[in-house]
Coordinates of C-alpha atoms in Angstrom, one line a residue:
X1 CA 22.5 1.7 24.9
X2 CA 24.0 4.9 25.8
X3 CA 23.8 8.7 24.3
X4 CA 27.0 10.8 22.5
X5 CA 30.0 8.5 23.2
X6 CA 32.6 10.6 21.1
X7 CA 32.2 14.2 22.2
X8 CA 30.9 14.3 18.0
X9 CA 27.7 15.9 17.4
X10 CA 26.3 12.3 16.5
X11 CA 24.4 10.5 18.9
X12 CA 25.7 6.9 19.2
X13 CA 24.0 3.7 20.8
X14 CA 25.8 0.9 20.6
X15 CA 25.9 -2.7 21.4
X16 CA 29.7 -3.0 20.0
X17 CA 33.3 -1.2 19.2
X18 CA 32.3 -0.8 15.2
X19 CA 31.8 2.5 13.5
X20 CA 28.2 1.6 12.2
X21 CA 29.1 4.3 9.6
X22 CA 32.1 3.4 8.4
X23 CA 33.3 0.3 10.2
X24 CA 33.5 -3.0 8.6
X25 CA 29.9 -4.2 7.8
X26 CA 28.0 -7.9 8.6
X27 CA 25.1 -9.6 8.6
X28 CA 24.2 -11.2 11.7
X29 CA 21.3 -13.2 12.5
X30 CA 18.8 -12.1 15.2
X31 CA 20.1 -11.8 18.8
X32 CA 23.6 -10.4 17.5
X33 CA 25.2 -6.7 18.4
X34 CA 24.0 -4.3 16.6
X35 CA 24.7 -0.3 16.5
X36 CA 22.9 3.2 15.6
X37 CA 24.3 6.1 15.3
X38 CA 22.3 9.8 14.5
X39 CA 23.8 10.9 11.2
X40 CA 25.8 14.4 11.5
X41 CA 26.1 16.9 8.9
X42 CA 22.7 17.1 6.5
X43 CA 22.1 20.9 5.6
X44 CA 18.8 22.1 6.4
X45 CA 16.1 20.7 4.3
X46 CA 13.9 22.7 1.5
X47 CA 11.6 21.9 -1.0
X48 CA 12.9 20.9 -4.2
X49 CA 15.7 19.2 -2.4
X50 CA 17.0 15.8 -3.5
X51 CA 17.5 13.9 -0.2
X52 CA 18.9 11.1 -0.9
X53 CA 21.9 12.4 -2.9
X54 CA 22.3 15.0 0.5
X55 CA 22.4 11.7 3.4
X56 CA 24.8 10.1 0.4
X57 CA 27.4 13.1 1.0
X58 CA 27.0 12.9 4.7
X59 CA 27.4 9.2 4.8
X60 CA 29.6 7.9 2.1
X61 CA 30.2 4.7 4.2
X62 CA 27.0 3.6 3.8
X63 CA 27.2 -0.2 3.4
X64 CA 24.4 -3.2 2.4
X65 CA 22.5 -4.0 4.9
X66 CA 22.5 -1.1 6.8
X67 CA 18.8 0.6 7.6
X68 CA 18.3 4.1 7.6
X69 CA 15.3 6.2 10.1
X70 CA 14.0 9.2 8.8
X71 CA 12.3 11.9 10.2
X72 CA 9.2 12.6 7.9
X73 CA 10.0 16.6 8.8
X74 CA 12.7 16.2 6.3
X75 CA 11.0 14.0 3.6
X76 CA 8.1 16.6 4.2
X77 CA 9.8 20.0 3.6
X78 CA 12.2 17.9 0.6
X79 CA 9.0 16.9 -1.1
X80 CA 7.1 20.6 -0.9
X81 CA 4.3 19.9 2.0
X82 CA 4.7 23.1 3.7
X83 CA 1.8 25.0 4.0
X84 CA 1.3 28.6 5.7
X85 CA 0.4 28.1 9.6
X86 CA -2.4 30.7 9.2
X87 CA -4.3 27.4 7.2
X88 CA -3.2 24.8 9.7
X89 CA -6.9 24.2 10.7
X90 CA -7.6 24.0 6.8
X91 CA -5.2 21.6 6.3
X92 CA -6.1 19.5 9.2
X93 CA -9.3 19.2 7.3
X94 CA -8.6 18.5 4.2
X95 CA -5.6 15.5 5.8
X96 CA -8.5 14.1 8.2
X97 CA -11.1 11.3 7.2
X98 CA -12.4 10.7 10.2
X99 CA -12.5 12.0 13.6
X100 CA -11.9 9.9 16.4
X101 CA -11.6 12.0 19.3
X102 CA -12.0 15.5 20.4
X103 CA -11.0 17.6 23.3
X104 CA -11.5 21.1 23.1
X105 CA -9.1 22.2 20.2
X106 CA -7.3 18.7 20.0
X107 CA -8.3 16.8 17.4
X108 CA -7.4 12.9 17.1
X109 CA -8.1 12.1 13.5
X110 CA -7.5 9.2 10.9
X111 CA -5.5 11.3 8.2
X112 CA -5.6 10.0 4.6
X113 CA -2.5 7.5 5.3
X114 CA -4.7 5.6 7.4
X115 CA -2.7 6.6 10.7
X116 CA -5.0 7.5 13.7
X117 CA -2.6 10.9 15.3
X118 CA -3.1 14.1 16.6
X119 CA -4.0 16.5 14.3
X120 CA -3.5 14.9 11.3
X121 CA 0.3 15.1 11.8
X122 CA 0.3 18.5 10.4
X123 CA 3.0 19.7 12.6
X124 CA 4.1 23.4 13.8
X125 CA 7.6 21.9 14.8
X126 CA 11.0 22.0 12.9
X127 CA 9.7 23.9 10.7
X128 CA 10.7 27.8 9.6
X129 CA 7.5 29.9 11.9
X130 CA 5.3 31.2 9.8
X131 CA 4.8 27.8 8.6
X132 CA 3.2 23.8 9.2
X133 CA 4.4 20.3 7.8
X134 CA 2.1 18.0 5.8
X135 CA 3.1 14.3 5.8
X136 CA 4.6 13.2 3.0
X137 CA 1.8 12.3 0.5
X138 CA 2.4 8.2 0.7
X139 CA 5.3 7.6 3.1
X140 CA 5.8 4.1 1.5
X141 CA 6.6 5.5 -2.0
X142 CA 9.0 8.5 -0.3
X143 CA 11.1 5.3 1.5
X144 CA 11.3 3.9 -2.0
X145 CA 12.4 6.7 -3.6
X146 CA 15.1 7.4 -0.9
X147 CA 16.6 3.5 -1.3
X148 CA 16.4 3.5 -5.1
X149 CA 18.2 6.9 -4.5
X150 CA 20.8 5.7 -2.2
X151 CA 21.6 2.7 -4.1
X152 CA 22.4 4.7 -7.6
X153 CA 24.2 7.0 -5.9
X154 CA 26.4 4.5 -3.4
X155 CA 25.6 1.4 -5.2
X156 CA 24.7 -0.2 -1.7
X157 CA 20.9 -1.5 -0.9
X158 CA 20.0 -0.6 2.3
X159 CA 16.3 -0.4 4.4
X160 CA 14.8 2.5 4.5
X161 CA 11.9 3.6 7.4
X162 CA 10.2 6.9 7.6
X163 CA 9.2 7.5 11.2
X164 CA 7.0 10.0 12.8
X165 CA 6.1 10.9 16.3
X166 CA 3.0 9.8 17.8
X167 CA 1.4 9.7 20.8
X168 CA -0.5 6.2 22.4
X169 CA -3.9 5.7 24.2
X170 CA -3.3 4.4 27.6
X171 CA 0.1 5.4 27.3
X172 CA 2.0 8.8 28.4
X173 CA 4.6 10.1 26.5
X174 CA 5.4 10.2 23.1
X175 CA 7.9 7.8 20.7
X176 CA 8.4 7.5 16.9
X177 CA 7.2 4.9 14.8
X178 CA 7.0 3.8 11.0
X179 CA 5.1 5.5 8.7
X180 CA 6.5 4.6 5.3
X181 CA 9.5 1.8 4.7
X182 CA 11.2 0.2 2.0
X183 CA 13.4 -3.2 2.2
X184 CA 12.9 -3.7 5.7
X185 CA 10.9 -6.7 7.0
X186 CA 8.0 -4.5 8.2
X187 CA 6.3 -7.5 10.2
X188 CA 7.9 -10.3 11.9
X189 CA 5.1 -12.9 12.2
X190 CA 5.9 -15.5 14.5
X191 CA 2.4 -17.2 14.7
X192 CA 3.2 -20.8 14.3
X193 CA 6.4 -21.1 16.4
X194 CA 7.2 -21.8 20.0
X195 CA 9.0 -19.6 22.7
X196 CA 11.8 -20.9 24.6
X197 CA 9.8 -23.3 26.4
X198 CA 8.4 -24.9 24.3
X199 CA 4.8 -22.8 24.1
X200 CA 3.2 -22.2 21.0
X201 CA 2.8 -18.6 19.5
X202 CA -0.6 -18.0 18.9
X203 CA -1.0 -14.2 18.3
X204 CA 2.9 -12.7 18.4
X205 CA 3.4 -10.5 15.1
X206 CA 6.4 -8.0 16.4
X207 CA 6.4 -4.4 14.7
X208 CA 9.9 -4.7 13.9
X209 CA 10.2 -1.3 11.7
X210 CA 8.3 0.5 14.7
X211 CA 10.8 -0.9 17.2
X212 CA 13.5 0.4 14.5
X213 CA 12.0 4.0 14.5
X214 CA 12.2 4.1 18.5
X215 CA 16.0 3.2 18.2
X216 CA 16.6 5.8 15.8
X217 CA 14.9 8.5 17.9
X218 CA 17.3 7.3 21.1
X219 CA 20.1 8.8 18.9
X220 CA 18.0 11.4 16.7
X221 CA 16.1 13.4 19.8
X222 CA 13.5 15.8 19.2
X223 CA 15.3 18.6 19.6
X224 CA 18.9 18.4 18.1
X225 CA 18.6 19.1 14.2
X226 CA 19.6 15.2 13.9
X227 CA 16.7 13.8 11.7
X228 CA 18.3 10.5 10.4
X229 CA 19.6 7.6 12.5
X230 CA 22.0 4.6 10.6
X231 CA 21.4 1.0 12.4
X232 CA 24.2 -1.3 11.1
X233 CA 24.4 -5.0 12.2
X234 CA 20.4 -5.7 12.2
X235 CA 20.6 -6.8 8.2
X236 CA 19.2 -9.8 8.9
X237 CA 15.7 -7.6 8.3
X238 CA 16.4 -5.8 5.2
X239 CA 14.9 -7.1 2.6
X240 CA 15.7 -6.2 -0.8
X241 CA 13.4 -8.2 -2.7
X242 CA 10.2 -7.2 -0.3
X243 CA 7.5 -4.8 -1.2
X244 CA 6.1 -5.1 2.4
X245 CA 5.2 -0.9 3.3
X246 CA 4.8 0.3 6.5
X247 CA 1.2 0.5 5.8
X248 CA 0.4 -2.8 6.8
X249 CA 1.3 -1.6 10.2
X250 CA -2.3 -0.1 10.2
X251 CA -4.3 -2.6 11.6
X252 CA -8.0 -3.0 9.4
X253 CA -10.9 -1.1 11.0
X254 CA -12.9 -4.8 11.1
X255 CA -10.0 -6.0 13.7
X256 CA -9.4 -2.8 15.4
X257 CA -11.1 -3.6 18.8
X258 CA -10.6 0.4 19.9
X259 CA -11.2 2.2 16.6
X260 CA -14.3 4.7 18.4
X261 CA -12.7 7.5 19.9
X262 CA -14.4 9.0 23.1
X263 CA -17.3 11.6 22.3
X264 CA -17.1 10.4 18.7
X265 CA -17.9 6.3 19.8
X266 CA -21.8 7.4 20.4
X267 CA -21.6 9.3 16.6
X268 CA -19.6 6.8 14.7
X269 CA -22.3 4.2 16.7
X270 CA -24.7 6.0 15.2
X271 CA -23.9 6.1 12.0
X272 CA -22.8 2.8 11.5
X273 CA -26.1 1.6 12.5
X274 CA -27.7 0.9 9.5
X275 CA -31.0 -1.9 8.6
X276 CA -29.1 -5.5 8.0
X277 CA -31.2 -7.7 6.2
X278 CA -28.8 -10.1 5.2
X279 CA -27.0 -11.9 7.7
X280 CA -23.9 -14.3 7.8
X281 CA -24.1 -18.3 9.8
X282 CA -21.8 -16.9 12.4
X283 CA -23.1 -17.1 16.0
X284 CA -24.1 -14.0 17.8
X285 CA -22.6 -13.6 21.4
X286 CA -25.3 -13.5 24.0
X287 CA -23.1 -11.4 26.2
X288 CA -22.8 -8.5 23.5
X289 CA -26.6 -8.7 23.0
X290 CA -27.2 -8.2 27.0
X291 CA -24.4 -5.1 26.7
X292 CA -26.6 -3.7 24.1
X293 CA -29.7 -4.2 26.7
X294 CA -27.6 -2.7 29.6
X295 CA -27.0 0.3 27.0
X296 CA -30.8 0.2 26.1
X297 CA -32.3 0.1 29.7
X298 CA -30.2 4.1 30.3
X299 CA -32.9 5.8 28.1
X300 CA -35.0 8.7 29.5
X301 CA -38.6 7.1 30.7
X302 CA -41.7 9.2 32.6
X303 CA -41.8 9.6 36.2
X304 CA -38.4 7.5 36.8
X305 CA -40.1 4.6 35.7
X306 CA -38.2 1.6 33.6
X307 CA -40.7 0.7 30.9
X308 CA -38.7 -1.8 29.0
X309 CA -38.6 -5.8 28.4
X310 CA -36.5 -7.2 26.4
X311 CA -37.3 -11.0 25.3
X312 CA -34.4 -12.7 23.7
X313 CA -35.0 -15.5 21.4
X314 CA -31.4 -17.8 21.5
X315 CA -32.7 -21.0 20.5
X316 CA -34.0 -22.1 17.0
X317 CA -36.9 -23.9 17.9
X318 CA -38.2 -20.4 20.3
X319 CA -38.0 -18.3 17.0
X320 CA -39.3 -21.2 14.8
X321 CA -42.2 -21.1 17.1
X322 CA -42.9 -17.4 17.1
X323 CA -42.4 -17.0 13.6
X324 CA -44.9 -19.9 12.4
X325 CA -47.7 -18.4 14.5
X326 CA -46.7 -14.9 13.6
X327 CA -47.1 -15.9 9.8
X328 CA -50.2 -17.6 10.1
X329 CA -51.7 -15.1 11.9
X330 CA -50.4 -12.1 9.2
X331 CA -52.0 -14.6 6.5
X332 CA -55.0 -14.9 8.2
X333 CA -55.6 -10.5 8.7
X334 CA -53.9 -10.2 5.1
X335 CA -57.0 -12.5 3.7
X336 CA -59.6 -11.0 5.4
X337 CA -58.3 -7.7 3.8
X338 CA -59.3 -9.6 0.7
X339 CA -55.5 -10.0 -0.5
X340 CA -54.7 -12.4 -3.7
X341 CA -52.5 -15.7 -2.7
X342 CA -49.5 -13.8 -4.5
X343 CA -49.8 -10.6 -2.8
X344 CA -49.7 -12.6 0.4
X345 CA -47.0 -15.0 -0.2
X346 CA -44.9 -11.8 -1.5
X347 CA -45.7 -9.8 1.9
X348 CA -45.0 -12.8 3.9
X349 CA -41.3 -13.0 2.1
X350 CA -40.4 -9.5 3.5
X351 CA -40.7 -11.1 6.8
X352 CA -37.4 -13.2 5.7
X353 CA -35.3 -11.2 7.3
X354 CA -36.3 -12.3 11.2
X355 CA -36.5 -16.3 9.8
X356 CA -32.5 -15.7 8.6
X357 CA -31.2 -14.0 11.7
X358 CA -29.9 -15.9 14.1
X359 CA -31.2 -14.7 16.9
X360 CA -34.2 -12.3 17.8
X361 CA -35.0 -9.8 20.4
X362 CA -38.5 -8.7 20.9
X363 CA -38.4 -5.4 22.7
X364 CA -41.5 -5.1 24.8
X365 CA -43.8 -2.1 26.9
X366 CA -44.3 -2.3 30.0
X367 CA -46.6 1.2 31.5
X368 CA -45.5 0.1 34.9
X369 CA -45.5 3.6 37.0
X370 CA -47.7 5.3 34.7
X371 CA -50.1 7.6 35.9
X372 CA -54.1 7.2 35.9
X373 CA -55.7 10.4 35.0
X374 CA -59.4 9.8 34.6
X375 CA -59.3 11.6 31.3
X376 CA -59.1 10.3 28.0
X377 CA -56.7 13.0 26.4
X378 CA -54.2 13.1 29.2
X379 CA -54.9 9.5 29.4
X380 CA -53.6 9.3 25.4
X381 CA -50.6 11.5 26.5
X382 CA -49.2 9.4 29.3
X383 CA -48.9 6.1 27.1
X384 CA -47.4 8.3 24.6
X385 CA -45.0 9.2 26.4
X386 CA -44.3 5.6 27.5
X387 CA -44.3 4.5 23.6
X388 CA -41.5 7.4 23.2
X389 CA -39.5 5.9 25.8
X390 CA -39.6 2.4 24.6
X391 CA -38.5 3.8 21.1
X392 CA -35.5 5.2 22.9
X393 CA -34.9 2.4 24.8
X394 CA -34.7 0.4 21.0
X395 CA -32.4 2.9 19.4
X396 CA -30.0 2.7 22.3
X397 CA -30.4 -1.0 21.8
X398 CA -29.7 -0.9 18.6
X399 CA -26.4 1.5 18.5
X400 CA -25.3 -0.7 21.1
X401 CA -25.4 -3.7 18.8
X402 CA -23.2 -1.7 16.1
X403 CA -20.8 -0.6 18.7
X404 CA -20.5 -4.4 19.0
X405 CA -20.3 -4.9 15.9
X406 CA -23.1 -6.3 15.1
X407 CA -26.1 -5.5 12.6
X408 CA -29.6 -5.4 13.3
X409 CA -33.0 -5.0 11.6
X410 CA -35.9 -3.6 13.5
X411 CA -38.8 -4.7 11.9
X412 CA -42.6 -3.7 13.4
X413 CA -44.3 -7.0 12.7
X414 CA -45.0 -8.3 16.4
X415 CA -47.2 -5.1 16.9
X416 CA -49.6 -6.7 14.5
X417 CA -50.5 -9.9 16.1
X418 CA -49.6 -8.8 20.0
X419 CA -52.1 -11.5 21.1
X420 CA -50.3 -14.3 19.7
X421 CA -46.7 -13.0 20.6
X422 CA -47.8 -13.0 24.4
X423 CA -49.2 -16.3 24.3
X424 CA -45.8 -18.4 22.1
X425 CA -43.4 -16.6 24.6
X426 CA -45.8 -17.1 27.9
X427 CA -45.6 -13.1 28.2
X428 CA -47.7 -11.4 31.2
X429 CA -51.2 -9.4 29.5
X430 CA -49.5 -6.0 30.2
X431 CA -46.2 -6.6 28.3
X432 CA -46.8 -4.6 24.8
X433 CA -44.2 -6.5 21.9
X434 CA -42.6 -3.4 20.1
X435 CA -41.6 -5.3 17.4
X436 CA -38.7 -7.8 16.7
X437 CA -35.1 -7.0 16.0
X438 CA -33.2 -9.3 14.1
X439 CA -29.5 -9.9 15.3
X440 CA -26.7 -10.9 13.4
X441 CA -23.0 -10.4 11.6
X442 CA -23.6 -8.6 8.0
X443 CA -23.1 -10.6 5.2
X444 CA -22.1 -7.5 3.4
X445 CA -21.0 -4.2 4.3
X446 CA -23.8 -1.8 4.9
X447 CA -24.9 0.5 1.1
X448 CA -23.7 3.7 1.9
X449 CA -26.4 5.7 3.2
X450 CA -27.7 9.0 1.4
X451 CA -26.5 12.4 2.9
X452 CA -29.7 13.7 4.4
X453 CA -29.4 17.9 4.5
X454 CA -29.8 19.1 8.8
X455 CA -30.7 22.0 7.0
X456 CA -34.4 19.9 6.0
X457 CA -35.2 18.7 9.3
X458 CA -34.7 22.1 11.8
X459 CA -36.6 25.1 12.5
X460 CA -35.4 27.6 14.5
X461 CA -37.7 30.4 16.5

């Protein structure tokens, strides 16, 4: 690959002598010569404009096959999303859906097009001063409009990619990718196959339009008012007949493995904890549960002390066990209260939700370290504080099991029959069950939970 070749001011890489403009055009298969070339010529860009009948005039030679990369600057400013700089923070807002990370005045968001980039991708750059670029509105329908475009004006069906710069975690540096295509094999799925020696591919999906928009922006720069690149010889991966966008590039939030940000993992933790009562057959991983009681055990105790147990119930027969005695012994207090058989049985039912789980954790006290005072209200204060230190010992516990993915029902019942929790798990007399938490995958996603107002629940002096 190499830069200008010509002394034109198109940039040119190329694996072969062919004009990729306006050289004679082929098809090859995969692991042929292919070229791409920045396009030379477009006019500056303003709203209103019609963008495929301007790249027509300034590439007439256009032929099938061919793929075009676009720079969403221009798509942006042709479609009307410029908006005054003085509201970029406003219209960071109203692009973003959720924030991932935050540093100071940098803002990693997901923006409405489902793409995880800085600030939105509302963008200061290329763009007259005074004002900010938008992304186009649904990248995937602006690559469609510019193909049907192309092909009534040149009568030649070409790919279309819309790319967009991004920056990568773990990664320095920036490089463009798809955000919106049309006719181009997005996705080369190779699951199923074998590599040259013979290995099965197990997990190999390349991001072929991605690895399109990072040889566009070879030829395109950042800098050099180029914002369209023409590949010819790779039309093996247009496809006129496909409907595949470059939205399926963004991987769903239930297999993205990275999807918390930095600050924002503990929030978004928090919030997606919710009660799961409900839970699938699928087995829980012991290892994420002892993460979760790693995360637990860092909450704030008296006195440097570490007050908490956690008993964890893997097998079927050990929650069998505890749950049997722990219903007879509810039935037993429930009649002496003088409850009817029906109330009972219906009581006993809400206690479904630890016999479905598969698995259980009993959180337990421990007032190891605490102090003896000789005096019955100080006395009261010190286990108190103890108690409130197992309770954040639990919620830790508990965010840490969402974090994994994971749901989770805390549910108070061993406190009521202490005794008999002690003596099925063979407990020491000074370890204090603080209820049982029942451990599972959701069989459903979580209700949406009701916006509670701050507003309700401060007072400020």
């Amino acid at each position: 690959m190499t830069g200008p070749t010509d002394g034109s001011p198109e940039g040119t890489a190329a694996t072969g002598p062919a004009d990729p403009v306006t050289g004679p055009g082929q098809v090859p298969a995969a692991g042929d010569a292919y070229q791409v070339r920045a396009l030379a010529g477009l006019p500056e860009i303003r709203p209103g404009d019609d963008l495929a009948e301007l790249i027509a005039a300034a590439a007439p030679g256009l032929e099938d096959g061919d793929i075009l990369l676009v720079t969403s600057k221009i798509v942006s400013k042709a479609e009307g999303r410029v908006v005054a700089a003085d509201d970029r923070e406003t219209a960071i807002d109203a692009e973003t859906v959720r924030v991932v990370a935050r540093r100071g005045t940098l803002r990693i968001v997901e923006n409405r097009q489902g793409l995880v980039m800085a600030a939105a991708g509302v963008d200061a750059s290329n763009t007259p001063a005074g004002t900010v670029l938008l992304l186009p509105e649904d990248p995937d329908a602006s690559a469609r409009g510019l193909r049907d475009g192309l092909r009534d004006a040149l009568g030649v069906d070409v790919g279309v990619v819309v790319t967009d710069t991004f920056g990568r975690p773990w990664r320095t540096g920036l490089t463009d990718v798809a955000i919106g295509a049309a006719g181009v094999r997005v996705l080369d799925d190779l699951r199923g196959g074998t590599d040259a020696h013979g290995n099965p591919l197990s997990a190999t999906i390349v991001a072929v339009a991605d690895e399109l928009a990072g040889a566009g922006d070879l030829v395109k720069g950042k800098a050099s008012g180029l914002p369209v690149a023409v590949v010819r010889g790779l039309g093996h991966l247009v496809d006129p007949s496909g409907k595949e966008g470059a939205r399926s590039l963004v991987r769903d939030s239930v297999d993205d493995m990275f999807r918390l940000g930095t600050s924002e993992a503990v929030r978004e933790a928090v919030t997606l904890r919710r009660t799961v009562r409900e839970f699938t057959d699928e087995p829980v991983d012991p290892g994420a549960v002892r993460r979760a009681v790693a995360a637990a055990v860092t909450a704030p105790a008296p006195h440097h002390t570490t007050p908490w147990r956690f008993v964890l119930l893997e097998s079927a027969g050990a929650r069998t066990r505890l749950l049997d005695a722990m219903r007879d012994a509810w039935i037993a207090d429930l009649r002496r209260d003088g409850r009817s058989e029906e109330s009972i049985a219906r009581r006993v039912r809400r206690g479904d939700v630890l016999r479905n789980a598969p698995y259980l954790a009993v959180p337990c006290l421990v007032m190891d370290g605490s102090h003896h005072y000789g005096d019955a209200r100080r006395d009261a204060a010190e286990r108190e504080m103890f108690v409130v230190a197992a309770g954040a010992g639990v919620q830790n516990f508990l965010v840490a099991l969402a974090g994994e993915r994971l749901g989770s029902a805390w549910v108070s019942s061993t406190m009521f029959c202490r005794e008999v929790v002690r003596e099925v798990l063979e407990l020491p007399a000074d370890w204090d069950p603080m209820g049982a938490v029942a451990i599972g995958h959701a069989a459903a996603p979580p209700k949406e939970r009701p916006a509670r107002e701050t507003a309700r629940f401060v007072e400020v002096r």
